[in-house]
């Protein structure tokens, strides 16, 4: 007959001990939820942003990947929209240029997603000691305008979400693009605006107001030279969130101070490099840095 081992005092203590409560500090940490086609970054169970790593419809939109499809305020309010009806090629937060060139010839268009697709081949997340965390994505750029796929660039993007402090959310983007061809060109639209680079499609743009360096900025349909940071606020409207959004952009360590702004149905863009393409020789890199800060809007006096 098999004898049951006696219950020792140590085992009995473990069995009768009260449940261990979760550490509140750990509960508030930024974390990542991975799925086949996206990564969702959360804090305290609330979604901060969703990064799309595969297109929802690869047959018709193979280039619609490698971007933030949704960005949320700390109260859960959506701040961006993806594939709006007025400009279905626009995304939540994304990097794109109308001119993607090989050896001086335009072969693809990342803005309208023509002949360019992104293969996110690695995605990983690492939390930090402060309670924030960084999502790292390694991406291959593939051009399909010729008889064979051309591997034209390697991208590494890091998305860092800082822990919420005094109701303020800070999200940092750090992207390095390395040319894998002899001459890779990235350029903006062919008109005088030259828009291209990092863009954000904020919700309810008809009610947006703009400011930079303490001055109100008025969109005029042209590229505007302003300060290195731009503030976006909503002046009203039934769908307007009670938040403000700040954006600052850098390219190769230099502040980008040229902006395309709209208070009608369109995106907002820190313009880089402009109409004339930036040329990267093989193994040369372009580093893009953007900081998004979400703050509660100041309450209006009665």
PDB file of C-alpha atoms in Angstrom:
ATOM      1  CA  UNK A   1       0.000   0.000   0.000  1.00  0.00           C
ATOM      2  CA  UNK A   2       1.221   3.463  -0.889  1.00  0.00           C
ATOM      3  CA  UNK A   3       1.615   5.824   2.108  1.00  0.00           C
ATOM      4  CA  UNK A   4       0.842   9.516   1.807  1.00  0.00           C
ATOM      5  CA  UNK A   5       3.698  11.780   2.871  1.00  0.00           C
ATOM      6  CA  UNK A   6       2.951  13.829   5.971  1.00  0.00           C
ATOM      7  CA  UNK A   7       2.111  17.525   5.488  1.00  0.00           C
ATOM      8  CA  UNK A   8       4.994  19.507   6.905  1.00  0.00           C
ATOM      9  CA  UNK A   9       4.585  22.858   8.626  1.00  0.00           C
ATOM     10  CA  UNK A  10       6.166  24.657   5.674  1.00  0.00           C
ATOM     11  CA  UNK A  11       3.768  23.092   3.172  1.00  0.00           C
ATOM     12  CA  UNK A  12       0.818  23.788   5.462  1.00  0.00           C
ATOM     13  CA  UNK A  13       1.830  27.445   5.678  1.00  0.00           C
ATOM     14  CA  UNK A  14       1.874  27.717   1.895  1.00  0.00           C
ATOM     15  CA  UNK A  15      -1.548  26.092   1.581  1.00  0.00           C
ATOM     16  CA  UNK A  16      -3.198  28.279   4.183  1.00  0.00           C
ATOM     17  CA  UNK A  17      -1.441  31.572   3.385  1.00  0.00           C
ATOM     18  CA  UNK A  18      -3.665  34.418   2.087  1.00  0.00           C
ATOM     19  CA  UNK A  19      -3.465  35.119  -1.671  1.00  0.00           C
ATOM     20  CA  UNK A  20      -0.686  37.429  -2.772  1.00  0.00           C
ATOM     21  CA  UNK A  21      -2.119  40.641  -4.161  1.00  0.00           C
ATOM     22  CA  UNK A  22      -0.681  41.981  -7.418  1.00  0.00           C
ATOM     23  CA  UNK A  23       1.769  44.816  -7.057  1.00  0.00           C
ATOM     24  CA  UNK A  24      -0.037  48.013  -8.194  1.00  0.00           C
ATOM     25  CA  UNK A  25       3.200  49.281  -9.755  1.00  0.00           C
ATOM     26  CA  UNK A  26       3.431  46.151 -11.899  1.00  0.00           C
ATOM     27  CA  UNK A  27      -0.241  46.455 -12.911  1.00  0.00           C
ATOM     28  CA  UNK A  28       0.477  49.893 -14.372  1.00  0.00           C
ATOM     29  CA  UNK A  29       3.404  48.800 -16.475  1.00  0.00           C
ATOM     30  CA  UNK A  30       3.366  49.184 -20.242  1.00  0.00           C
ATOM     31  CA  UNK A  31       2.980  45.797 -21.885  1.00  0.00           C
ATOM     32  CA  UNK A  32       2.540  44.296 -25.368  1.00  0.00           C
ATOM     33  CA  UNK A  33      -0.030  41.911 -26.791  1.00  0.00           C
ATOM     34  CA  UNK A  34       1.131  40.151 -29.962  1.00  0.00           C
ATOM     35  CA  UNK A  35      -1.145  38.836 -32.686  1.00  0.00           C
ATOM     36  CA  UNK A  36      -0.443  37.624 -36.195  1.00  0.00           C
ATOM     37  CA  UNK A  37      -1.031  40.998 -37.855  1.00  0.00           C
ATOM     38  CA  UNK A  38      -0.556  43.605 -35.100  1.00  0.00           C
ATOM     39  CA  UNK A  39       1.017  44.482 -31.764  1.00  0.00           C
ATOM     40  CA  UNK A  40      -1.079  46.266 -29.157  1.00  0.00           C
ATOM     41  CA  UNK A  41       0.730  48.290 -26.491  1.00  0.00           C
ATOM     42  CA  UNK A  42      -1.184  48.695 -23.258  1.00  0.00           C
ATOM     43  CA  UNK A  43      -0.859  50.255 -19.829  1.00  0.00           C
ATOM     44  CA  UNK A  44      -2.955  49.124 -16.874  1.00  0.00           C
ATOM     45  CA  UNK A  45      -5.075  47.119 -19.296  1.00  0.00           C
ATOM     46  CA  UNK A  46      -5.906  50.114 -21.493  1.00  0.00           C
ATOM     47  CA  UNK A  47      -4.786  50.279 -25.109  1.00  0.00           C
ATOM     48  CA  UNK A  48      -2.174  52.951 -25.839  1.00  0.00           C
ATOM     49  CA  UNK A  49      -1.664  52.184 -29.537  1.00  0.00           C
ATOM     50  CA  UNK A  50      -1.984  49.464 -32.142  1.00  0.00           C
ATOM     51  CA  UNK A  51       0.912  48.848 -34.536  1.00  0.00           C
ATOM     52  CA  UNK A  52      -0.119  47.036 -37.701  1.00  0.00           C
ATOM     53  CA  UNK A  53       2.519  44.560 -38.831  1.00  0.00           C
ATOM     54  CA  UNK A  54       0.606  42.894 -41.693  1.00  0.00           C
ATOM     55  CA  UNK A  55      -1.980  44.287 -44.102  1.00  0.00           C
ATOM     56  CA  UNK A  56      -5.589  43.346 -43.464  1.00  0.00           C
ATOM     57  CA  UNK A  57      -6.030  42.877 -47.203  1.00  0.00           C
ATOM     58  CA  UNK A  58      -2.695  41.797 -48.699  1.00  0.00           C
ATOM     59  CA  UNK A  59      -4.279  41.107 -52.089  1.00  0.00           C
ATOM     60  CA  UNK A  60      -5.348  44.706 -52.701  1.00  0.00           C
ATOM     61  CA  UNK A  61      -3.209  46.706 -50.245  1.00  0.00           C
ATOM     62  CA  UNK A  62       0.079  44.869 -49.705  1.00  0.00           C
ATOM     63  CA  UNK A  63       1.743  48.121 -48.625  1.00  0.00           C
ATOM     64  CA  UNK A  64      -0.708  48.866 -45.819  1.00  0.00           C
ATOM     65  CA  UNK A  65       1.484  47.703 -42.947  1.00  0.00           C
ATOM     66  CA  UNK A  66       4.250  48.988 -40.676  1.00  0.00           C
ATOM     67  CA  UNK A  67       2.351  51.880 -39.122  1.00  0.00           C
ATOM     68  CA  UNK A  68       0.271  52.842 -36.075  1.00  0.00           C
ATOM     69  CA  UNK A  69      -3.341  52.259 -36.975  1.00  0.00           C
ATOM     70  CA  UNK A  70      -4.806  53.631 -33.725  1.00  0.00           C
ATOM     71  CA  UNK A  71      -3.500  55.969 -31.041  1.00  0.00           C
ATOM     72  CA  UNK A  72      -5.524  56.509 -27.877  1.00  0.00           C
ATOM     73  CA  UNK A  73      -5.650  59.116 -25.117  1.00  0.00           C
ATOM     74  CA  UNK A  74      -5.280  57.923 -21.509  1.00  0.00           C
ATOM     75  CA  UNK A  75      -9.074  57.974 -21.087  1.00  0.00           C
ATOM     76  CA  UNK A  76      -9.516  55.654 -24.068  1.00  0.00           C
ATOM     77  CA  UNK A  77     -10.556  58.328 -26.559  1.00  0.00           C
ATOM     78  CA  UNK A  78      -9.404  57.579 -30.116  1.00  0.00           C
ATOM     79  CA  UNK A  79      -7.096  60.302 -31.428  1.00  0.00           C
ATOM     80  CA  UNK A  80      -6.362  58.965 -34.915  1.00  0.00           C
ATOM     81  CA  UNK A  81      -8.240  57.314 -37.753  1.00  0.00           C
ATOM     82  CA  UNK A  82      -7.092  54.755 -40.284  1.00  0.00           C
ATOM     83  CA  UNK A  83      -8.298  54.579 -43.895  1.00  0.00           C
ATOM     84  CA  UNK A  84     -10.737  57.513 -43.687  1.00  0.00           C
ATOM     85  CA  UNK A  85     -13.321  57.772 -46.433  1.00  0.00           C
ATOM     86  CA  UNK A  86     -11.996  61.074 -47.774  1.00  0.00           C
ATOM     87  CA  UNK A  87      -8.368  59.881 -48.066  1.00  0.00           C
ATOM     88  CA  UNK A  88      -8.391  56.071 -47.816  1.00  0.00           C
ATOM     89  CA  UNK A  89      -4.616  55.871 -48.325  1.00  0.00           C
ATOM     90  CA  UNK A  90      -3.983  57.813 -45.100  1.00  0.00           C
ATOM     91  CA  UNK A  91      -3.145  55.936 -41.920  1.00  0.00           C
ATOM     92  CA  UNK A  92      -3.053  56.726 -38.198  1.00  0.00           C
ATOM     93  CA  UNK A  93       0.657  57.521 -37.809  1.00  0.00           C
ATOM     94  CA  UNK A  94       2.912  56.521 -40.666  1.00  0.00           C
ATOM     95  CA  UNK A  95       6.106  57.179 -42.597  1.00  0.00           C
ATOM     96  CA  UNK A  96       5.802  57.463 -46.386  1.00  0.00           C
ATOM     97  CA  UNK A  97       7.225  59.186 -49.445  1.00  0.00           C
ATOM     98  CA  UNK A  98       5.662  59.574 -52.888  1.00  0.00           C
ATOM     99  CA  UNK A  99       9.008  59.103 -54.566  1.00  0.00           C
ATOM    100  CA  UNK A 100      10.950  55.933 -53.794  1.00  0.00           C
ATOM    101  CA  UNK A 101      13.786  55.875 -56.299  1.00  0.00           C
ATOM    102  CA  UNK A 102      16.437  53.442 -57.466  1.00  0.00           C
ATOM    103  CA  UNK A 103      19.391  54.994 -59.282  1.00  0.00           C
ATOM    104  CA  UNK A 104      17.435  58.207 -59.893  1.00  0.00           C
ATOM    105  CA  UNK A 105      14.294  56.535 -61.250  1.00  0.00           C
ATOM    106  CA  UNK A 106      11.034  56.527 -59.305  1.00  0.00           C
ATOM    107  CA  UNK A 107       9.989  52.888 -58.884  1.00  0.00           C
ATOM    108  CA  UNK A 108       7.481  53.008 -56.032  1.00  0.00           C
ATOM    109  CA  UNK A 109       5.159  55.269 -54.056  1.00  0.00           C
ATOM    110  CA  UNK A 110       4.877  54.657 -50.330  1.00  0.00           C
ATOM    111  CA  UNK A 111       2.243  57.368 -49.919  1.00  0.00           C
ATOM    112  CA  UNK A 112      -0.328  55.695 -52.130  1.00  0.00           C
ATOM    113  CA  UNK A 113       1.208  52.258 -51.517  1.00  0.00           C
ATOM    114  CA  UNK A 114       2.129  51.508 -55.122  1.00  0.00           C
ATOM    115  CA  UNK A 115       4.812  48.892 -55.832  1.00  0.00           C
ATOM    116  CA  UNK A 116       6.119  48.990 -52.255  1.00  0.00           C
ATOM    117  CA  UNK A 117       5.423  46.562 -49.429  1.00  0.00           C
ATOM    118  CA  UNK A 118       6.838  46.006 -45.954  1.00  0.00           C
ATOM    119  CA  UNK A 119       7.827  42.665 -44.484  1.00  0.00           C
ATOM    120  CA  UNK A 120       7.952  42.888 -40.694  1.00  0.00           C
ATOM    121  CA  UNK A 121      10.261  39.966 -40.039  1.00  0.00           C
ATOM    122  CA  UNK A 122      10.831  40.495 -36.334  1.00  0.00           C
ATOM    123  CA  UNK A 123       8.903  42.157 -33.522  1.00  0.00           C
ATOM    124  CA  UNK A 124       9.874  42.165 -29.862  1.00  0.00           C
ATOM    125  CA  UNK A 125       9.033  44.092 -26.705  1.00  0.00           C
ATOM    126  CA  UNK A 126      11.124  44.976 -23.668  1.00  0.00           C
ATOM    127  CA  UNK A 127       9.861  46.693 -20.548  1.00  0.00           C
ATOM    128  CA  UNK A 128      12.031  49.100 -18.588  1.00  0.00           C
ATOM    129  CA  UNK A 129      12.642  49.828 -14.915  1.00  0.00           C
ATOM    130  CA  UNK A 130      10.408  52.915 -14.975  1.00  0.00           C
ATOM    131  CA  UNK A 131       7.342  50.977 -16.074  1.00  0.00           C
ATOM    132  CA  UNK A 132       7.508  51.926 -19.756  1.00  0.00           C
ATOM    133  CA  UNK A 133       8.461  49.720 -22.645  1.00  0.00           C
ATOM    134  CA  UNK A 134       9.836  49.612 -26.176  1.00  0.00           C
ATOM    135  CA  UNK A 135       8.491  47.734 -29.174  1.00  0.00           C
ATOM    136  CA  UNK A 136      11.202  47.006 -31.752  1.00  0.00           C
ATOM    137  CA  UNK A 137      10.346  46.061 -35.332  1.00  0.00           C
ATOM    138  CA  UNK A 138      12.748  44.909 -38.019  1.00  0.00           C
ATOM    139  CA  UNK A 139      11.339  45.504 -41.490  1.00  0.00           C
ATOM    140  CA  UNK A 140      12.359  44.781 -45.076  1.00  0.00           C
ATOM    141  CA  UNK A 141      11.297  47.166 -47.843  1.00  0.00           C
ATOM    142  CA  UNK A 142      10.338  45.340 -51.025  1.00  0.00           C
ATOM    143  CA  UNK A 143       9.757  46.979 -54.423  1.00  0.00           C
ATOM    144  CA  UNK A 144       7.758  44.974 -56.949  1.00  0.00           C
ATOM    145  CA  UNK A 145       7.684  47.294 -59.975  1.00  0.00           C
ATOM    146  CA  UNK A 146      10.071  45.083 -61.938  1.00  0.00           C
ATOM    147  CA  UNK A 147      10.042  41.427 -62.963  1.00  0.00           C
ATOM    148  CA  UNK A 148      11.513  40.458 -59.583  1.00  0.00           C
ATOM    149  CA  UNK A 149      11.123  41.671 -56.029  1.00  0.00           C
ATOM    150  CA  UNK A 150      13.857  44.138 -55.090  1.00  0.00           C
ATOM    151  CA  UNK A 151      15.039  44.335 -51.485  1.00  0.00           C
ATOM    152  CA  UNK A 152      15.795  48.061 -51.271  1.00  0.00           C
ATOM    153  CA  UNK A 153      16.062  48.935 -47.569  1.00  0.00           C
ATOM    154  CA  UNK A 154      16.260  47.565 -44.066  1.00  0.00           C
ATOM    155  CA  UNK A 155      14.326  49.413 -41.377  1.00  0.00           C
ATOM    156  CA  UNK A 156      14.493  49.211 -37.606  1.00  0.00           C
ATOM    157  CA  UNK A 157      11.750  51.095 -35.783  1.00  0.00           C
ATOM    158  CA  UNK A 158      11.531  51.453 -32.021  1.00  0.00           C
ATOM    159  CA  UNK A 159       8.312  52.636 -30.377  1.00  0.00           C
ATOM    160  CA  UNK A 160       8.742  53.611 -26.745  1.00  0.00           C
ATOM    161  CA  UNK A 161       5.743  54.288 -24.522  1.00  0.00           C
ATOM    162  CA  UNK A 162       6.612  56.141 -21.340  1.00  0.00           C
ATOM    163  CA  UNK A 163       4.546  55.514 -18.208  1.00  0.00           C
ATOM    164  CA  UNK A 164       1.681  57.911 -17.656  1.00  0.00           C
ATOM    165  CA  UNK A 165       2.712  60.858 -15.454  1.00  0.00           C
ATOM    166  CA  UNK A 166       0.278  63.477 -14.163  1.00  0.00           C
ATOM    167  CA  UNK A 167      -2.139  62.483 -16.901  1.00  0.00           C
ATOM    168  CA  UNK A 168       0.419  63.049 -19.661  1.00  0.00           C
ATOM    169  CA  UNK A 169       1.304  60.375 -22.215  1.00  0.00           C
ATOM    170  CA  UNK A 170       4.615  60.403 -24.128  1.00  0.00           C
ATOM    171  CA  UNK A 171       5.319  58.140 -27.104  1.00  0.00           C
ATOM    172  CA  UNK A 172       8.702  58.181 -28.879  1.00  0.00           C
ATOM    173  CA  UNK A 173       9.486  56.805 -32.332  1.00  0.00           C
ATOM    174  CA  UNK A 174      13.017  56.077 -33.513  1.00  0.00           C
ATOM    175  CA  UNK A 175      13.450  54.731 -37.050  1.00  0.00           C
ATOM    176  CA  UNK A 176      16.657  53.885 -38.901  1.00  0.00           C
ATOM    177  CA  UNK A 177      16.416  53.170 -42.628  1.00  0.00           C
ATOM    178  CA  UNK A 178      19.480  51.579 -44.252  1.00  0.00           C
ATOM    179  CA  UNK A 179      19.858  51.459 -48.017  1.00  0.00           C
ATOM    180  CA  UNK A 180      20.458  47.994 -49.479  1.00  0.00           C
ATOM    181  CA  UNK A 181      20.952  49.293 -53.030  1.00  0.00           C
ATOM    182  CA  UNK A 182      23.557  51.497 -54.662  1.00  0.00           C
ATOM    183  CA  UNK A 183      21.343  54.614 -54.626  1.00  0.00           C
ATOM    184  CA  UNK A 184      18.034  54.771 -52.755  1.00  0.00           C
ATOM    185  CA  UNK A 185      16.097  58.021 -53.097  1.00  0.00           C
ATOM    186  CA  UNK A 186      13.272  59.187 -50.812  1.00  0.00           C
ATOM    187  CA  UNK A 187      11.372  62.294 -51.837  1.00  0.00           C
ATOM    188  CA  UNK A 188       8.109  64.119 -51.193  1.00  0.00           C
ATOM    189  CA  UNK A 189       5.317  65.154 -53.512  1.00  0.00           C
ATOM    190  CA  UNK A 190       6.300  66.687 -56.831  1.00  0.00           C
ATOM    191  CA  UNK A 191       4.475  69.986 -56.154  1.00  0.00           C
ATOM    192  CA  UNK A 192       5.732  72.920 -54.087  1.00  0.00           C
ATOM    193  CA  UNK A 193       4.447  71.385 -50.858  1.00  0.00           C
ATOM    194  CA  UNK A 194       6.841  68.439 -51.108  1.00  0.00           C
ATOM    195  CA  UNK A 195       5.061  66.625 -48.316  1.00  0.00           C
ATOM    196  CA  UNK A 196       6.370  63.250 -47.177  1.00  0.00           C
ATOM    197  CA  UNK A 197       7.961  61.679 -44.141  1.00  0.00           C
ATOM    198  CA  UNK A 198       6.115  61.303 -40.835  1.00  0.00           C
ATOM    199  CA  UNK A 199       2.387  62.009 -40.826  1.00  0.00           C
ATOM    200  CA  UNK A 200      -0.513  61.742 -38.421  1.00  0.00           C
ATOM    201  CA  UNK A 201      -4.202  61.581 -39.284  1.00  0.00           C
ATOM    202  CA  UNK A 202      -5.964  63.078 -36.259  1.00  0.00           C
ATOM    203  CA  UNK A 203      -9.694  62.680 -35.835  1.00  0.00           C
ATOM    204  CA  UNK A 204     -12.111  65.571 -36.442  1.00  0.00           C
ATOM    205  CA  UNK A 205      -9.520  67.728 -38.264  1.00  0.00           C
ATOM    206  CA  UNK A 206     -12.112  70.407 -39.085  1.00  0.00           C
ATOM    207  CA  UNK A 207     -11.981  71.522 -35.455  1.00  0.00           C
ATOM    208  CA  UNK A 208      -8.196  71.490 -35.068  1.00  0.00           C
ATOM    209  CA  UNK A 209      -6.199  74.523 -34.032  1.00  0.00           C
ATOM    210  CA  UNK A 210      -2.419  74.768 -34.349  1.00  0.00           C
ATOM    211  CA  UNK A 211       0.355  76.458 -32.391  1.00  0.00           C
ATOM    212  CA  UNK A 212       4.140  76.478 -32.384  1.00  0.00           C
ATOM    213  CA  UNK A 213       6.498  78.386 -30.115  1.00  0.00           C
ATOM    214  CA  UNK A 214       3.558  80.065 -28.386  1.00  0.00           C
ATOM    215  CA  UNK A 215       2.146  81.398 -31.662  1.00  0.00           C
ATOM    216  CA  UNK A 216      -1.036  80.405 -33.433  1.00  0.00           C
ATOM    217  CA  UNK A 217      -0.397  78.835 -36.828  1.00  0.00           C
ATOM    218  CA  UNK A 218      -2.971  79.131 -39.597  1.00  0.00           C
ATOM    219  CA  UNK A 219      -2.927  76.500 -42.383  1.00  0.00           C
ATOM    220  CA  UNK A 220      -2.889  78.039 -45.849  1.00  0.00           C
ATOM    221  CA  UNK A 221      -2.613  75.058 -48.187  1.00  0.00           C
ATOM    222  CA  UNK A 222       1.167  75.440 -48.501  1.00  0.00           C
ATOM    223  CA  UNK A 223       4.110  74.154 -46.517  1.00  0.00           C
ATOM    224  CA  UNK A 224       4.727  76.377 -43.488  1.00  0.00           C
ATOM    225  CA  UNK A 225       8.059  77.085 -41.815  1.00  0.00           C
ATOM    226  CA  UNK A 226       7.418  77.100 -38.079  1.00  0.00           C
ATOM    227  CA  UNK A 227       9.099  75.868 -34.912  1.00  0.00           C
ATOM    228  CA  UNK A 228      10.539  72.410 -34.278  1.00  0.00           C
ATOM    229  CA  UNK A 229       7.352  71.330 -32.456  1.00  0.00           C
ATOM    230  CA  UNK A 230       3.686  71.674 -33.339  1.00  0.00           C
ATOM    231  CA  UNK A 231       0.705  71.611 -31.007  1.00  0.00           C
ATOM    232  CA  UNK A 232      -2.715  70.366 -32.053  1.00  0.00           C
ATOM    233  CA  UNK A 233      -5.880  71.085 -30.088  1.00  0.00           C
ATOM    234  CA  UNK A 234      -9.561  70.702 -30.780  1.00  0.00           C
ATOM    235  CA  UNK A 235     -11.716  73.801 -30.557  1.00  0.00           C
ATOM    236  CA  UNK A 236     -15.032  72.003 -30.250  1.00  0.00           C
ATOM    237  CA  UNK A 237     -17.354  69.621 -32.022  1.00  0.00           C
ATOM    238  CA  UNK A 238     -19.329  66.654 -30.810  1.00  0.00           C
ATOM    239  CA  UNK A 239     -16.525  64.191 -31.550  1.00  0.00           C
ATOM    240  CA  UNK A 240     -13.593  66.282 -30.332  1.00  0.00           C
ATOM    241  CA  UNK A 241     -11.513  64.686 -27.551  1.00  0.00           C
ATOM    242  CA  UNK A 242     -10.605  66.651 -24.430  1.00  0.00           C
ATOM    243  CA  UNK A 243      -6.880  66.350 -25.177  1.00  0.00           C
ATOM    244  CA  UNK A 244      -4.069  68.143 -26.966  1.00  0.00           C
ATOM    245  CA  UNK A 245      -1.370  66.496 -29.059  1.00  0.00           C
ATOM    246  CA  UNK A 246       2.191  67.752 -29.460  1.00  0.00           C
ATOM    247  CA  UNK A 247       4.526  66.538 -32.197  1.00  0.00           C
ATOM    248  CA  UNK A 248       8.243  67.104 -32.728  1.00  0.00           C
ATOM    249  CA  UNK A 249      10.290  65.530 -35.537  1.00  0.00           C
ATOM    250  CA  UNK A 250      13.985  65.102 -36.267  1.00  0.00           C
ATOM    251  CA  UNK A 251      15.877  63.776 -39.279  1.00  0.00           C
ATOM    252  CA  UNK A 252      19.501  62.740 -38.772  1.00  0.00           C
ATOM    253  CA  UNK A 253      19.523  64.673 -35.502  1.00  0.00           C
ATOM    254  CA  UNK A 254      18.236  67.935 -36.995  1.00  0.00           C
ATOM    255  CA  UNK A 255      14.827  69.330 -36.095  1.00  0.00           C
ATOM    256  CA  UNK A 256      12.253  69.340 -38.879  1.00  0.00           C
ATOM    257  CA  UNK A 257      10.546  72.755 -38.869  1.00  0.00           C
ATOM    258  CA  UNK A 258       8.588  72.593 -42.127  1.00  0.00           C
ATOM    259  CA  UNK A 259       4.950  71.528 -41.825  1.00  0.00           C
ATOM    260  CA  UNK A 260       1.940  70.647 -43.943  1.00  0.00           C
ATOM    261  CA  UNK A 261      -1.144  71.409 -41.856  1.00  0.00           C
ATOM    262  CA  UNK A 262      -4.845  71.026 -42.575  1.00  0.00           C
ATOM    263  CA  UNK A 263      -7.991  71.930 -40.674  1.00  0.00           C
ATOM    264  CA  UNK A 264     -10.101  70.127 -43.215  1.00  0.00           C
ATOM    265  CA  UNK A 265     -10.274  66.399 -43.917  1.00  0.00           C
ATOM    266  CA  UNK A 266      -6.615  65.441 -44.235  1.00  0.00           C
ATOM    267  CA  UNK A 267      -3.409  64.590 -42.382  1.00  0.00           C
ATOM    268  CA  UNK A 268      -0.708  66.617 -40.632  1.00  0.00           C
ATOM    269  CA  UNK A 269       2.898  66.187 -41.792  1.00  0.00           C
ATOM    270  CA  UNK A 270       6.363  67.287 -40.702  1.00  0.00           C
ATOM    271  CA  UNK A 271       7.887  67.662 -44.170  1.00  0.00           C
ATOM    272  CA  UNK A 272      11.123  65.781 -44.861  1.00  0.00           C
ATOM    273  CA  UNK A 273      13.147  65.923 -47.054  1.00  0.00           C
ATOM    274  CA  UNK A 274      10.820  67.873 -49.355  1.00  0.00           C
ATOM    275  CA  UNK A 275      10.356  67.682 -53.084  1.00  0.00           C
ATOM    276  CA  UNK A 276      14.019  66.906 -53.872  1.00  0.00           C
ATOM    277  CA  UNK A 277      14.844  63.311 -52.864  1.00  0.00           C
ATOM    278  CA  UNK A 278      17.372  62.416 -50.219  1.00  0.00           C
ATOM    279  CA  UNK A 279      19.830  59.926 -51.719  1.00  0.00           C
ATOM    280  CA  UNK A 280      21.218  57.114 -49.577  1.00  0.00           C
ATOM    281  CA  UNK A 281      24.121  55.138 -50.968  1.00  0.00           C
ATOM    282  CA  UNK A 282      24.405  51.487 -50.085  1.00  0.00           C
ATOM    283  CA  UNK A 283      24.631  50.940 -46.308  1.00  0.00           C
ATOM    284  CA  UNK A 284      24.031  54.638 -45.607  1.00  0.00           C
ATOM    285  CA  UNK A 285      21.345  55.340 -43.038  1.00  0.00           C
ATOM    286  CA  UNK A 286      18.578  57.824 -42.398  1.00  0.00           C
ATOM    287  CA  UNK A 287      17.478  58.232 -38.798  1.00  0.00           C
ATOM    288  CA  UNK A 288      14.033  59.661 -38.078  1.00  0.00           C
ATOM    289  CA  UNK A 289      12.878  60.547 -34.559  1.00  0.00           C
ATOM    290  CA  UNK A 290       9.416  61.698 -33.539  1.00  0.00           C
ATOM    291  CA  UNK A 291       7.926  62.469 -30.159  1.00  0.00           C
ATOM    292  CA  UNK A 292       4.183  62.577 -29.529  1.00  0.00           C
ATOM    293  CA  UNK A 293       2.914  64.057 -26.260  1.00  0.00           C
ATOM    294  CA  UNK A 294      -0.743  63.775 -25.259  1.00  0.00           C
ATOM    295  CA  UNK A 295      -1.980  66.161 -22.568  1.00  0.00           C
ATOM    296  CA  UNK A 296      -5.382  66.982 -21.087  1.00  0.00           C
ATOM    297  CA  UNK A 297      -6.825  70.083 -22.716  1.00  0.00           C
ATOM    298  CA  UNK A 298      -7.099  73.161 -20.531  1.00  0.00           C
ATOM    299  CA  UNK A 299     -10.618  73.567 -19.208  1.00  0.00           C
ATOM    300  CA  UNK A 300     -12.427  76.595 -20.543  1.00  0.00           C
ATOM    301  CA  UNK A 301     -13.577  79.155 -18.017  1.00  0.00           C
ATOM    302  CA  UNK A 302     -17.366  79.385 -17.611  1.00  0.00           C
TER     303      UNK A 302
END
